[in-house]
CSV table of N, CA and C in Angstrom, one decimal:
chain,number,residue,atom,x,y,z
M,1,MET,N,1.9,3.8,10.3
M,1,MET,CA,0.4,2.4,9.7
M,1,MET,C,1.3,1.3,9.3
M,2,ALA,N,0.4,0.9,9.9
M,2,ALA,CA,0.9,-1.0,9.4
M,2,ALA,C,0.1,-0.7,7.9
M,3,SER,N,1.3,-1.6,6.6
M,3,SER,CA,0.8,-1.6,6.0
M,3,SER,C,0.0,-2.4,5.2
M,4,ARG,N,-0.3,-1.5,3.3
M,4,ARG,CA,-1.1,-3.0,2.5
M,4,ARG,C,-0.9,-3.6,1.6
M,5,SER,N,0.0,-3.4,1.2
M,5,SER,CA,0.5,-3.1,-0.1
M,5,SER,C,1.6,-4.5,-0.1
M,6,LEU,N,0.4,-5.7,-1.2
M,6,LEU,CA,1.9,-6.1,-1.9
M,6,LEU,C,3.4,-5.8,-2.1
M,7,SER,N,3.6,-4.3,-2.9
M,7,SER,CA,4.7,-4.2,-3.2
M,7,SER,C,5.8,-3.7,-2.1
M,8,ASP,N,5.4,-3.9,-0.8
M,8,ASP,CA,6.1,-3.8,0.2
M,8,ASP,C,6.7,-5.0,0.5
M,9,LEU,N,6.1,-6.5,0.0
M,9,LEU,CA,7.1,-7.5,0.6
M,9,LEU,C,8.3,-7.9,0.5
M,10,GLN,N,9.0,-8.2,0.1
M,10,GLN,CA,9.8,-9.1,-0.1
M,10,GLN,C,9.6,-9.4,-1.3
M,11,PRO,N,10.5,-9.9,-2.8
M,11,PRO,CA,10.0,-9.6,-4.3
M,11,PRO,C,9.6,-11.2,-3.9
M,12,LYS,N,9.9,-11.8,-3.8
M,12,LYS,CA,10.0,-13.3,-4.1
M,12,LYS,C,8.7,-13.9,-2.8
M,13,VAL,N,8.2,-13.1,-1.6
M,13,VAL,CA,7.3,-13.6,-1.3
M,13,VAL,C,5.6,-12.8,-1.7
M,14,ARG,N,6.6,-11.2,-2.5
M,14,ARG,CA,5.0,-11.2,-3.5
M,14,ARG,C,4.9,-11.4,-4.2
M,15,GLU,N,5.2,-12.4,-5.1
M,15,GLU,CA,5.5,-13.0,-6.3
M,15,GLU,C,4.5,-14.2,-5.7
M,16,LEU,N,5.2,-15.2,-4.8
M,16,LEU,CA,3.6,-16.0,-4.8
M,16,LEU,C,2.2,-15.5,-4.3
M,17,CYS,N,2.6,-14.7,-3.3
M,17,CYS,CA,0.8,-13.6,-2.2
M,17,CYS,C,0.2,-12.9,-3.9
M,18,MET,N,1.3,-12.7,-5.1
M,18,MET,CA,-0.2,-12.1,-5.9
M,18,MET,C,-0.5,-13.7,-6.4
M,19,LYS,N,0.5,-14.4,-7.0
M,19,LYS,CA,-0.3,-15.8,-8.0
M,19,LYS,C,-1.4,-16.9,-6.8
M,20,TRP,N,-1.0,-16.3,-6.2
M,20,TRP,CA,-2.1,-16.8,-4.4
M,20,TRP,C,-3.5,-15.6,-4.6
M,21,VAL,N,-3.1,-14.8,-5.1
M,21,VAL,CA,-4.6,-14.3,-5.2
M,21,VAL,C,-5.3,-14.0,-6.0
M,22,ASP,N,-4.7,-14.2,-7.2
M,22,ASP,CA,-5.2,-14.5,-8.5
M,22,ASP,C,-6.0,-16.3,-8.6
M,23,ALA,N,-5.2,-17.1,-7.8
M,23,ALA,CA,-5.9,-18.3,-7.6
M,23,ALA,C,-6.4,-18.4,-7.5
M,24,CYS,N,-7.5,-17.3,-5.8
M,24,CYS,CA,-8.5,-17.1,-5.4
M,24,CYS,C,-9.7,-16.7,-6.2
M,25,LYS,N,-8.9,-15.8,-7.1
M,25,LYS,CA,-10.4,-14.7,-7.3
M,25,LYS,C,-11.1,-15.6,-9.0
M,26,MET,N,-9.6,-16.8,-8.7
M,26,MET,CA,-9.6,-17.8,-10.2
M,26,MET,C,-11.2,-18.3,-9.3
M,27,GLN,N,-11.1,-18.8,-8.3
M,27,GLN,CA,-12.2,-19.7,-7.8
M,27,GLN,C,-12.8,-19.4,-7.1
M,28,GLY,N,-13.2,-17.4,-7.8
M,28,GLY,CA,-14.6,-16.9,-7.4
M,28,GLY,C,-14.3,-16.4,-5.8
M,29,ILE,N,-12.8,-15.9,-5.2
M,29,ILE,CA,-12.7,-16.2,-3.6
M,29,ILE,C,-12.1,-14.5,-3.7
M,30,ASP,N,-12.9,-13.8,-3.3
M,30,ASP,CA,-12.6,-12.1,-2.6
M,30,ASP,C,-11.7,-12.4,-1.7
M,31,VAL,N,-10.6,-12.0,-1.6
M,31,VAL,CA,-9.7,-11.7,-0.1
M,31,VAL,C,-9.5,-10.1,-0.3
M,32,LEU,N,-8.9,-10.2,1.2
M,32,LEU,CA,-9.0,-8.8,1.5
M,32,LEU,C,-7.8,-9.2,1.7
M,33,VAL,N,-6.6,-8.5,1.2
M,33,VAL,CA,-5.3,-8.0,2.0
M,33,VAL,C,-4.4,-7.0,2.9
M,34,TYR,N,-5.4,-7.2,4.3
M,34,TYR,CA,-5.3,-6.5,5.0
M,34,TYR,C,-3.8,-6.1,6.3
M,35,CYS,N,-3.1,-6.2,5.9
M,35,CYS,CA,-1.8,-6.5,6.7
M,35,CYS,C,-0.4,-6.6,5.8
M,36,THR,N,1.0,-6.3,5.5
M,36,THR,CA,1.5,-7.0,4.9
M,36,THR,C,2.5,-6.3,5.8
M,37,TYR,N,3.8,-5.1,5.2
M,37,TYR,CA,4.5,-4.9,6.2
M,37,TYR,C,4.4,-4.5,7.0
M,38,ARG,N,4.8,-4.3,9.2
M,38,ARG,CA,5.0,-4.0,9.8
M,38,ARG,C,5.8,-4.0,10.5
M,39,SER,N,6.0,-2.9,11.0
M,39,SER,CA,7.2,-2.0,11.7
M,39,SER,C,7.6,-2.5,13.4
M,40,PRO,N,8.9,-2.7,13.8
M,40,PRO,CA,8.4,-3.2,14.9
M,40,PRO,C,8.1,-2.5,16.3
M,41,GLU,N,7.8,-1.3,15.6
M,41,GLU,CA,7.2,-0.4,16.8
M,41,GLU,C,5.9,-0.8,17.0
M,42,GLU,N,6.0,-0.7,15.7
M,42,GLU,CA,3.9,-1.8,15.3
M,42,GLU,C,3.2,-2.9,15.8
M,43,GLN,N,4.9,-3.8,15.7
M,43,GLN,CA,4.4,-5.0,16.6
M,43,GLN,C,4.4,-4.8,18.0
M,44,ASP,N,5.4,-4.2,18.4
M,44,ASP,CA,5.2,-4.2,19.8
M,44,ASP,C,4.3,-3.4,20.7
M,45,GLU,N,3.6,-2.8,19.8
M,45,GLU,CA,2.2,-1.8,19.9
M,45,GLU,C,0.9,-2.9,20.3
M,46,LEU,N,1.1,-3.5,18.5
M,46,LEU,CA,0.1,-4.6,18.3
M,46,LEU,C,0.8,-5.2,19.8
M,47,TYR,N,1.3,-6.0,20.1
M,47,TYR,CA,1.8,-7.2,21.3
M,47,TYR,C,1.4,-6.7,22.5
M,48,ALA,N,1.4,-4.9,22.7
M,48,ALA,CA,1.0,-4.6,24.1
M,48,ALA,C,-0.5,-4.7,24.1
M,49,GLN,N,-1.6,-5.2,22.8
M,49,GLN,CA,-2.3,-4.9,23.2
M,49,GLN,C,-3.3,-6.0,23.7
M,50,GLY,N,-4.4,-5.8,24.4
M,50,GLY,CA,-4.2,-7.0,25.6
M,50,GLY,C,-3.9,-7.2,26.7
M,51,ARG,N,-2.8,-7.0,26.9
M,51,ARG,CA,-2.3,-6.8,27.7
M,51,ARG,C,-1.4,-6.1,28.9
M,52,THR,N,-0.8,-4.6,28.1
M,52,THR,CA,-1.3,-3.8,28.7
M,52,THR,C,-1.2,-2.4,28.5
M,53,LYS,N,-2.5,-2.2,26.7
M,53,LYS,CA,-3.2,-1.4,26.7
M,53,LYS,C,-4.5,-2.2,26.6
M,54,PRO,N,-5.8,-1.5,26.3
M,54,PRO,CA,-7.3,-1.8,26.2
M,54,PRO,C,-6.8,-3.1,24.9
M,55,GLY,N,-8.2,-4.1,25.0
M,55,GLY,CA,-8.1,-4.4,23.9
M,55,GLY,C,-8.7,-6.3,23.6
M,56,ARG,N,-8.1,-6.7,22.8
M,56,ARG,CA,-7.9,-8.1,23.6
M,56,ARG,C,-6.6,-8.2,22.6
M,57,ILE,N,-6.2,-9.5,22.8
M,57,ILE,CA,-4.9,-10.5,22.3
M,57,ILE,C,-5.2,-10.6,21.0
M,58,VAL,N,-4.1,-10.4,20.3
M,58,VAL,CA,-4.0,-10.6,19.0
M,58,VAL,C,-3.6,-11.5,18.2
M,59,THR,N,-2.1,-11.1,19.2
M,59,THR,CA,-0.8,-12.0,18.4
M,59,THR,C,0.0,-12.1,20.1
M,60,ASN,N,0.9,-13.0,20.0
M,60,ASN,CA,1.6,-13.8,20.8
M,60,ASN,C,3.2,-13.2,20.3
M,61,ALA,N,3.7,-12.6,19.0
M,61,ALA,CA,4.6,-12.1,18.8
M,61,ALA,C,5.3,-10.7,18.6
M,62,ARG,N,6.1,-10.1,19.4
M,62,ARG,CA,6.9,-9.4,19.3
M,62,ARG,C,7.6,-8.3,18.8
M,63,ALA,N,8.5,-6.9,18.8
M,63,ALA,CA,9.5,-6.8,17.1
M,63,ALA,C,10.1,-7.9,17.6
M,64,TYR,N,10.5,-7.9,16.1
M,64,TYR,CA,11.0,-9.3,15.2
M,64,TYR,C,10.8,-10.6,15.4
M,65,GLN,N,10.0,-10.7,16.2
M,65,GLN,CA,9.4,-12.5,16.4
M,65,GLN,C,8.3,-12.6,14.8
M,66,SER,N,8.4,-12.1,14.0
M,66,SER,CA,6.7,-11.7,13.4
M,66,SER,C,7.4,-11.2,12.0
M,67,PHE,N,7.0,-12.5,10.8
M,67,PHE,CA,7.5,-12.6,9.6
M,67,PHE,C,6.6,-11.2,8.7
M,68,HIS,N,5.6,-10.7,9.6
M,68,HIS,CA,5.4,-8.8,9.3
M,68,HIS,C,6.9,-8.1,8.5
M,69,ASN,N,7.5,-8.2,10.0
M,69,ASN,CA,9.0,-7.4,10.2
M,69,ASN,C,9.4,-7.4,9.2
M,70,PHE,N,9.4,-8.6,9.2
M,70,PHE,CA,10.8,-8.9,7.6
M,70,PHE,C,10.5,-9.5,6.2
M,71,ARG,N,9.0,-8.4,6.0
M,71,ARG,CA,8.2,-8.1,4.2
M,71,ARG,C,8.4,-9.8,4.2
M,72,CYS,N,7.8,-10.2,5.3
M,72,CYS,CA,7.0,-11.4,4.5
M,72,CYS,C,6.3,-12.6,5.4
M,73,ALA,N,4.7,-11.8,5.3
M,73,ALA,CA,3.8,-12.0,5.3
M,73,ALA,C,2.1,-11.3,5.4
M,74,ILE,N,1.3,-11.9,5.4
M,74,ILE,CA,-0.4,-10.9,5.3
M,74,ILE,C,-0.7,-11.1,5.6
M,75,ASP,N,-1.7,-10.8,6.1
M,75,ASP,CA,-3.1,-11.2,7.1
M,75,ASP,C,-3.8,-10.6,6.0
M,76,PHE,N,-5.3,-11.6,6.0
M,76,PHE,CA,-6.4,-11.7,5.0
M,76,PHE,C,-7.2,-11.9,5.2
M,77,VAL,N,-8.3,-11.4,4.9
M,77,VAL,CA,-10.0,-12.3,5.3
M,77,VAL,C,-10.6,-12.0,4.1
M,78,PRO,N,-11.7,-13.5,4.1
M,78,PRO,CA,-12.5,-13.4,3.3
M,78,PRO,C,-13.0,-12.4,2.8
M,79,MET,N,-14.0,-12.1,0.8
M,79,MET,CA,-14.4,-11.1,1.7
M,79,MET,C,-15.8,-11.7,1.0
M,80,VAL,N,-17.7,-11.6,1.6
M,80,VAL,CA,-17.9,-12.3,0.9
M,80,VAL,C,-19.6,-11.1,1.1
M,81,GLY,N,-20.2,-10.7,0.1
M,81,GLY,CA,-21.2,-9.9,0.3
M,81,GLY,C,-20.4,-8.2,-0.1
M,82,GLY,N,-18.8,-8.9,-0.6
M,82,GLY,CA,-18.5,-7.3,-0.1
M,82,GLY,C,-17.4,-6.9,1.1
M,83,LYS,N,-18.1,-7.9,2.2
M,83,LYS,CA,-17.8,-7.7,3.5
M,83,LYS,C,-17.0,-8.5,3.7
M,84,PRO,N,-16.2,-8.1,4.6
M,84,PRO,CA,-14.8,-9.5,5.6
M,84,PRO,C,-15.5,-9.7,5.7
M,85,ALA,N,-15.1,-11.6,6.0
M,85,ALA,CA,-15.8,-12.6,6.6
M,85,ALA,C,-14.5,-12.8,8.4
M,86,TRP,N,-15.0,-11.9,9.1
M,86,TRP,CA,-14.0,-12.0,10.2
M,86,TRP,C,-14.1,-13.4,10.9
């Protein structure tokens, strides 16, 4: 399962993301980080979605084409009223 933990990011990326999350909070913006590290196998599974597996296409990146595979990316969603505002 893909990680949601900032501690799974590269140190410099983690530091920048923590500052960004804190800056959002200071502005009254609540965000949910829902993906940080994703294994190459998980990336290929996600890529297959909407192509060779059911579901809608959510990524154009295969394994090793996503910064998630290198622990250098986050996916997030703003929270409104305690619920994700997709």
